[in-house]
Amino acid sequence: MTDQTQQFASDNYSGICPEAWAAMAEANQGHQRAYGDDQWTARASDHFRQLFETDCEVFFAFNGTAANSLALASLCQSYHSVICSETAHVETDECGAPEFFSNGSKLLTARTESGKLTPDSIREIALKRQDIHYPKPRVVTLTQASEVGTVYSPEEVRAISQTCKELNLNLHMDGARFSNACASLGCSPAELTWKAGVDVLCFGGTKNGMAVGEAILFFNKALAEDFDYRCKQAGQLASKMRYLSAPWVGLLQDDAWLRYAGHANQCARLLAELVADVPGVSLMFPVQANGVFLQLSEPALERLRDWGWRFYTFIGAGGARFMCSWDTEEARVRELAADIRRAMA
Amino acid sequence: MTDQTQQFASDNYSGICPEAWAAMAEANQGHQRAYGDDQWTARASDHFRQLFETDCEVFFAFNGTAANSLALASLCQSYHSVICSETAHVETDECGAPEFFSNGSKLLTARTESGKLTPDSIREIALKRQDIHYPKPRVVTLTQASEVGTVYSPEEVRAISQTCKELNLNLHMDGARFSNACASLGCSPAELTWKAGVDVLCFGGTKNGMAVGEAILFFNKALAEDFDYRCKQAGQLASKMRYLSAPWVGLLQDDAWLRYAGHANQCARLLAELVADVPGVSLMFPVQANGVFLQLSEPALERLRDWGWRFYTFIGAGGARFMCSWDTEEARVRELAADIRRAMA
Amino acid sequence: MTDQTQQFASDNYSGICPEAWAAMAEANQGHQRAYGDDQWTARASDHFRQLFETDCEVFFAFNGTAANSLALASLCQSYHSVICSETAHVETDECGAPEFFSNGSKLLTARTESGKLTPDSIREIALKRQDIHYPKPRVVTLTQASEVGTVYSPEEVRAISQTCKELNLNLHMDGARFSNACASLGCSPAELTWKAGVDVLCFGGTKNGMAVGEAILFFNKALAEDFDYRCKQAGQLASKMRYLSAPWVGLLQDDAWLRYAGHANQCARLLAELVADVPGVSLMFPVQANGVFLQLSEPALERLRDWGWRFYTFIGAGGARFMCSWDTEEARVRELAADIRRAMA
Amino acid sequence: MTDQTQQFASDNYSGICPEAWAAMAEANQGHQRAYGDDQWTARASDHFRQLFETDCEVFFAFNGTAANSLALASLCQSYHSVICSETAHVETDECGAPEFFSNGSKLLTARTESGKLTPDSIREIALKRQDIHYPKPRVVTLTQASEVGTVYSPEEVRAISQTCKELNLNLHMDGARFSNACASLGCSPAELTWKAGVDVLCFGGTKNGMAVGEAILFFNKALAEDFDYRCKQAGQLASKMRYLSAPWVGLLQDDAWLRYAGHANQCARLLAELVADVPGVSLMFPVQANGVFLQLSEPALERLRDWGWRFYTFIGAGGARFMCSWDTEEARVRELAADIRRAMA
């Protein structure tokens, strides 16, 4: 049935974690009011406010495509533009969703260092054009952890938000793997977001052990005006909302979210360590979250595939991405590492 | 915790049925390929094709708002219009979602009889304006079962589709309660859809015992071109798709979908029968699906609310809607009926 | 060549008035900076600010469809709604343009008295639905002069704007025939707009003697933020802007705009007077601007058409619209009146 | 008043040519039916069909932003993408208009040679991604003459259209300076468009001596279905259409369009020749249309500006663009050339 070699293809190949499942099972009792007017949704929202130590506005969407696109659309108009990194998921893997939800906002890609935007790269794009014939930059979106498995420190986020303020840009954080960044940095969610100047965070649940569902947190509450209507109109208001919110209760209470993220990160570091001395293997990016990007020879990649391993190779010549998830088994990591060594031999 | 008196407010107040839950539990094993490239999604699609006795194109969306809006958008352009009934959910309760997904298609409301469109009412609207200053009608959408608990017979659907062909209109069916219509009419799904000329059906799962998820079935396969891209861009492609598709497998195999719909319909009929002789109570629409619309006195409505019953009263002066669902308990139906009798006394 | 009997079909059948033409000819000298950065555009904007006695923001668009739709889009988001009269041009004759430019804002039609919205009819629609499943009202648009040739007095506009303030609605005025309203009421443009609480006015030039071009005036300047980008993105920024702005200079200096509007109104009143005593003819609406709406018998309408007269009959059984324009000739009015009398005989 | 040194900043700084003006004056007689139902629009359309030797569908829009964006929107859906050159006007200078009109279609930029797309560069982009997470390529747009003053030969267009057919892409031509390309190549309009496989051409009038107005020609008539509704909804249907169409009659009859384009091209070639031997000056692109792109030293650019010359420098370090138009005076070209020589001395 399930092919265990698939474990490193993507963190969204994983299933629902026990805590989320148990909460769903508990929520699956009798009738509940629809559209978020239920106790589970209230509880999940409260959990978020406690976790982030602030009275933020909390919304739930079905997936990351929608969560990020809706959030970006709420931060700008169609004739504005969004600055993102060249590798940003919103640019490379959302089939034009941000442009669709915003009715045309253009994404402007900026240079990155280790997959991360910098104040300089943002400034460069923001100031390149200031005439009416080009969409006016209004938003910066950064991905935490980044698409190449690196993380922004609170200081880096703060420096970026400072630049945003100077340039009149709103700051959005795509947190599909926000939990991995928190676990990696040992920072509080608050330190990594609103305390560092983030206006809106999309906190990913799917890759963290849920079936569906992302949370959208507005720290800048003025920007959340009528956001509930926006979600509804865009097909992102669940009628049986409890099934999106209850899993969050399961994940957030007792810190399962953080433990699982820490586990995934640890597996990634383990993999990197185990292959560090393999001749011909080189690490493409520092391993700061749950992804490991390795430069391998083409024949080695071929052999690994033949042996059944699944991974992505969209990063460039010879680059392979191995993602660890909440349920990655250490034994598999060791097997994979051994096979990489064998494949490169 | 759960308030049993809520059982008649809406069929989306209900939970997940055992068959759907069991399938989700079974699907929650190990890793699976994402974005619908998994075995559960293949199985669910095959179940639909068998059930409808045709090689239709099958897609899954998170909710009915999106399923119907995406389907409508695929049937027309922004400068076209969609003919619907005055009470159509897409017109009255989707916060402008059809207009949003289509980038501006106008909904034109037509007269109904017992909540149903007729060839005449469609023709009237379709032919009213034929100049460039008014959006050109391109789609008819009908709701099966209708928003007032009535159903279209296969003959009625066929008559409408004939009119559509004459007028060059595509025919969409909003089947949020399609299962209730099937159970009520004793027709096969094929008879009620493509055999009667329907191009696209949105088959509702949420009200039928699922957590989230609706299926979109294109019988006219030419209209489905690149519909997968449309879903992805609009934030309706689940990464862990198996959690949307597995419940369908649970519902469709062994006909749970039909049994539950039949049960809900039966509860509705029972309620109607039990209050038929209550002085002052009148039935607003024939009970053909799972909803009962009763004309009650204002004081009676007040009393029922005081006693804890939940129901909607958006239908007009004195009208109350009582919805039965897959898990409505007969005992509750009898309690409610008794309370209605008592309230009207 | 030109069929003089067409003179009453529509005021946009008319040509360019001498003052507008002369200004265009003068502007057609040598090279000028593009995109509104020229002296003519500056002069036209200044003329508007003087005429309206306030420092409003002034923009130019190619036509009324775009001017009104862009203005409305700037006053709300896609999940908001716009309250308009049942006969509003934006509802009945723009092929869904407001929905397109706003990416889905729904138009909600309110009852009218003599073609005019009232505080009560606005309130009725604004308060009908207050749940998330229906687009939230954010704008009222009224047409001055109305589509049936009536005008709002300053007091009526003020009462409406008061209601708007209470309900948190922005107020837009479609002034395709604003000049006719000013001439009819003898009010200053300021009295009829910002002094009465209007946020944005679309001032029609086309029907007032220009080739193309409407002016959009934001009295509430906060609402005009980045409106220039909006126009550009929506294909409404003319490169050779001087040809849109110079005609306004011609119209506004020496009050040609008002004289022409007064002339058109006078022709309409004359027509109404001349047929007032014709048996069987009745006036459908008071003649307060440049349109005359007459109830005539079907055979009479047929005869008039046979004799070559052009007019619209979209108003209902037997209703015919006769529009007068800046260049309508009194002799033609008298001929038409005589033919109406003859046709009804 | 008019600054003659502005003559080289942009070809849209120029005015209306005598032939277009005369036609407008002639059209400005009496009343005419609105919205394109007039004799001038019929005549202009017929002129286009004769000129292109085919029964194409002809539409008129106010400007190039709209003409190109509407044409592109008619060739793809929001989840599709448009392949264009890195320097394409639709990408760099339309403020996101193509994304707005299409509701989100992404522009994908391809490498160019001398500012021109090639079959290889198109193929590279079209085949880079073929998964659902990236918008599917459906259109190629090429600019004839290109933004850097080069032209595609009929063979080059044919090679591209052949590639488009293989890859199932529609082919659009942005012909803001199509007349310049025709004059330069000595080809018939038919040879450069439908005979070479172009589906839709936007033929620019504004830069060719008109006030406003571009023509959209569908050679592939199936793609033009309901395009009139599209124009109307998008605010691009002129009520007094004759003022957009009559100038075309003036330009097209007696080949004024071609003479003027040839004149502008000749001025550009003259300028290039006159500075060819100036030390330190180099030509950045071959001069094949009406633009001259010169590499000049920064101090020289400064001096030219001090002397009052206007030109754009968006092309990169030291690059300056000098555009010639239908009314450029040879004497000015010689003055400019002399000043360039003096500035570089």
CSV table of N, CA and C in Angstrom, one decimal, chain A residues 237-306:
chain,number,residue,atom,x,y,z
A,237,LEU,N,-14.7,29.6,3.1
A,237,LEU,CA,-15.3,29.5,4.4
A,237,LEU,C,-16.0,28.1,4.5
A,238,ALA,N,-15.4,27.3,5.4
A,238,ALA,CA,-15.9,25.9,5.6
A,238,ALA,C,-17.3,26.0,6.3
A,239,SER,N,-18.2,25.2,5.8
A,239,SER,CA,-19.5,25.2,6.6
A,239,SER,C,-19.3,24.4,7.9
A,240,LYS,N,-18.7,23.3,7.8
A,240,LYS,CA,-18.4,22.5,9.0
A,240,LYS,C,-17.0,22.9,9.5
A,241,MET,N,-16.9,24.1,9.9
A,241,MET,CA,-15.6,24.7,10.2
A,241,MET,C,-14.9,23.9,11.3
A,242,ARG,N,-15.7,23.3,12.2
A,242,ARG,CA,-15.0,22.6,13.3
A,242,ARG,C,-13.9,21.6,12.8
A,243,TYR,N,-14.1,21.1,11.6
A,243,TYR,CA,-13.1,20.1,11.1
A,243,TYR,C,-11.8,20.8,10.7
A,244,LEU,N,-11.9,22.1,10.5
A,244,LEU,CA,-10.6,22.8,10.2
A,244,LEU,C,-10.0,23.3,11.5
A,245,SER,N,-10.8,23.6,12.5
A,245,SER,CA,-10.3,24.3,13.7
A,245,SER,C,-9.9,23.3,14.8
A,246,ALA,N,-10.7,22.2,14.9
A,246,ALA,CA,-10.4,21.3,16.0
A,246,ALA,C,-9.0,20.7,15.9
A,247,PRO,N,-8.5,20.3,14.7
A,247,PRO,CA,-7.2,19.8,14.6
A,247,PRO,C,-6.1,20.8,15.1
A,248,TRP,N,-6.4,22.1,15.0
A,248,TRP,CA,-5.5,23.1,15.5
A,248,TRP,C,-5.5,23.0,17.0
A,249,VAL,N,-6.6,22.8,17.6
A,249,VAL,CA,-6.7,22.7,19.1
A,249,VAL,C,-5.8,21.5,19.5
A,250,GLY,N,-5.9,20.4,18.7
A,250,GLY,CA,-5.1,19.2,19.0
A,250,GLY,C,-3.6,19.5,18.9
A,251,LEU,N,-3.3,20.3,17.8
A,251,LEU,CA,-1.9,20.6,17.6
A,251,LEU,C,-1.3,21.6,18.5
A,252,LEU,N,-2.1,22.6,18.9
A,252,LEU,CA,-1.5,23.7,19.7
A,252,LEU,C,-1.5,23.4,21.2
A,253,GLN,N,-2.5,22.7,21.7
A,253,GLN,CA,-2.4,22.4,23.1
A,253,GLN,C,-1.3,21.4,23.3
A,254,ASP,N,-0.6,21.5,24.4
A,254,ASP,CA,0.5,20.6,24.7
A,254,ASP,C,1.6,20.7,23.7
A,255,ASP,N,1.6,21.7,22.8
A,255,ASP,CA,2.8,22.0,21.9
A,255,ASP,C,3.2,20.8,21.0
A,256,ALA,N,2.2,20.1,20.6
A,256,ALA,CA,2.5,19.0,19.6
A,256,ALA,C,3.1,19.7,18.3
A,257,TRP,N,2.6,20.8,17.9
A,257,TRP,CA,3.0,21.5,16.7
A,257,TRP,C,4.6,21.7,16.7
A,258,LEU,N,5.1,22.1,17.9
A,258,LEU,CA,6.5,22.4,18.0
A,258,LEU,C,7.3,21.1,18.1
A,259,ARG,N,6.8,20.1,18.8
A,259,ARG,CA,7.5,18.9,18.9
A,259,ARG,C,7.7,18.2,17.5
A,260,TYR,N,6.6,18.2,16.8
A,260,TYR,CA,6.7,17.6,15.5
A,260,TYR,C,7.6,18.3,14.5
A,261,ALA,N,7.5,19.6,14.6
A,261,ALA,CA,8.4,20.4,13.8
A,261,ALA,C,9.9,20.2,14.2
A,262,GLY,N,10.1,20.1,15.5
A,262,GLY,CA,11.5,19.8,15.9
A,262,GLY,C,12.0,18.5,15.5
A,263,HIS,N,11.1,17.5,15.5
A,263,HIS,CA,11.4,16.2,15.1
A,263,HIS,C,11.8,16.2,13.6
A,264,ALA,N,11.0,16.8,12.8
A,264,ALA,CA,11.3,16.9,11.3
A,264,ALA,C,12.6,17.6,11.1
A,265,ASN,N,12.9,18.7,11.8
A,265,ASN,CA,14.2,19.4,11.7
A,265,ASN,C,15.3,18.5,12.0
A,266,GLN,N,15.1,17.7,13.1
A,266,GLN,CA,16.2,16.9,13.6
A,266,GLN,C,16.5,15.8,12.6
A,267,CYS,N,15.5,15.2,12.0
A,267,CYS,CA,15.7,14.2,10.9
A,267,CYS,C,16.5,14.8,9.8
A,268,ALA,N,16.2,16.0,9.4
A,268,ALA,CA,16.9,16.7,8.3
A,268,ALA,C,18.4,16.9,8.7
A,269,ARG,N,18.6,17.3,9.9
A,269,ARG,CA,20.0,17.5,10.3
A,269,ARG,C,20.7,16.2,10.3
A,270,LEU,N,20.1,15.2,10.8
A,270,LEU,CA,20.7,13.9,10.9
A,270,LEU,C,21.1,13.4,9.5
A,271,LEU,N,20.2,13.6,8.5
A,271,LEU,CA,20.5,13.2,7.1
A,271,LEU,C,21.7,13.9,6.6
A,272,ALA,N,21.7,15.2,6.9
A,272,ALA,CA,22.8,16.0,6.4
A,272,ALA,C,24.1,15.6,7.1
A,273,GLU,N,24.1,15.3,8.3
A,273,GLU,CA,25.3,14.8,9.0
A,273,GLU,C,25.8,13.5,8.5
A,274,LEU,N,24.8,12.6,8.2
A,274,LEU,CA,25.2,11.2,7.8
A,274,LEU,C,25.8,11.2,6.4
A,275,VAL,N,25.6,12.2,5.6
A,275,VAL,CA,26.1,12.2,4.3
A,275,VAL,C,27.2,13.2,4.1
A,276,ALA,N,27.6,13.9,5.2
A,276,ALA,CA,28.5,15.0,5.1
A,276,ALA,C,29.9,14.6,4.6
A,277,ASP,N,30.2,13.4,4.9
A,277,ASP,CA,31.6,13.0,4.5
A,277,ASP,C,31.6,12.1,3.2
A,278,VAL,N,30.4,12.0,2.6
A,278,VAL,CA,30.3,11.2,1.4
A,278,VAL,C,31.0,11.9,0.2
A,279,PRO,N,32.0,11.4,-0.4
A,279,PRO,CA,32.7,12.1,-1.5
A,279,PRO,C,31.7,12.4,-2.6
A,280,GLY,N,31.8,13.7,-3.0
A,280,GLY,CA,31.0,14.1,-4.2
A,280,GLY,C,29.7,14.7,-3.7
A,281,VAL,N,29.3,14.5,-2.5
A,281,VAL,CA,28.0,15.1,-2.0
A,281,VAL,C,28.3,16.4,-1.4
A,282,SER,N,27.5,17.4,-1.8
A,282,SER,CA,27.7,18.7,-1.1
A,282,SER,C,26.3,19.3,-0.8
A,283,LEU,N,26.3,20.0,0.3
A,283,LEU,CA,25.1,20.6,0.8
A,283,LEU,C,24.9,21.9,0.1
A,284,MET,N,23.7,22.1,-0.5
A,284,MET,CA,23.5,23.3,-1.3
A,284,MET,C,23.1,24.5,-0.4
A,285,PHE,N,22.4,24.3,0.7
A,285,PHE,CA,22.0,25.3,1.6
A,285,PHE,C,22.2,24.8,3.0
A,286,PRO,N,22.4,25.7,4.0
A,286,PRO,CA,22.5,25.3,5.4
A,286,PRO,C,21.2,24.6,5.8
A,287,VAL,N,21.2,23.5,6.6
A,287,VAL,CA,20.0,22.8,7.0
A,287,VAL,C,19.5,23.5,8.3
A,288,GLN,N,18.5,24.3,8.1
A,288,GLN,CA,18.0,25.1,9.3
A,288,GLN,C,16.5,24.7,9.6
A,289,ALA,N,15.9,23.9,8.7
A,289,ALA,CA,14.5,23.5,8.9
A,289,ALA,C,14.4,22.0,8.6
A,290,ASN,N,13.4,21.6,7.9
A,290,ASN,CA,13.2,20.2,7.6
A,290,ASN,C,13.5,19.7,6.2
A,291,GLY,N,14.2,20.6,5.4
A,291,GLY,CA,14.6,20.2,4.1
A,291,GLY,C,16.1,20.1,4.0
A,292,VAL,N,16.5,19.1,3.2
A,292,VAL,CA,18.0,18.9,2.9
A,292,VAL,C,18.2,19.0,1.4
A,293,PHE,N,19.0,19.9,1.0
A,293,PHE,CA,19.2,20.0,-0.5
A,293,PHE,C,20.7,19.6,-0.8
A,294,LEU,N,20.7,18.5,-1.5
A,294,LEU,CA,22.0,17.9,-1.8
A,294,LEU,C,22.4,18.0,-3.3
A,295,GLN,N,23.7,18.2,-3.5
A,295,GLN,CA,24.2,18.1,-4.9
A,295,GLN,C,24.7,16.7,-5.0
A,296,LEU,N,24.1,16.0,-5.9
A,296,LEU,CA,24.5,14.6,-6.2
A,296,LEU,C,24.8,14.4,-7.6
A,297,SER,N,25.5,13.4,-8.0
A,297,SER,CA,25.8,13.2,-9.4
A,297,SER,C,24.5,12.6,-10.1
A,298,GLU,N,24.4,12.8,-11.4
A,298,GLU,CA,23.2,12.4,-12.1
A,298,GLU,C,23.0,10.8,-12.0
A,299,PRO,N,24.1,10.1,-12.1
A,299,PRO,CA,23.9,8.6,-12.0
A,299,PRO,C,23.5,8.2,-10.6
A,300,ALA,N,24.0,9.0,-9.6
A,300,ALA,CA,23.5,8.6,-8.2
A,300,ALA,C,22.0,8.9,-8.1
A,301,LEU,N,21.6,10.0,-8.6
A,301,LEU,CA,20.1,10.3,-8.6
A,301,LEU,C,19.3,9.2,-9.2
A,302,GLU,N,19.8,8.8,-10.4
A,302,GLU,CA,19.2,7.7,-11.1
A,302,GLU,C,19.1,6.4,-10.3
A,303,ARG,N,20.2,6.1,-9.6
A,303,ARG,CA,20.2,4.9,-8.8
A,303,ARG,C,19.2,5.0,-7.6
A,304,LEU,N,19.2,6.1,-7.0
A,304,LEU,CA,18.3,6.3,-5.9
A,304,LEU,C,16.9,6.1,-6.3
A,305,ARG,N,16.6,6.7,-7.5
A,305,ARG,CA,15.2,6.5,-8.0
A,305,ARG,C,14.9,5.0,-8.3
A,306,ASP,N,15.9,4.4,-8.8
A,306,ASP,CA,15.7,3.0,-9.1
A,306,ASP,C,15.5,2.2,-7.9
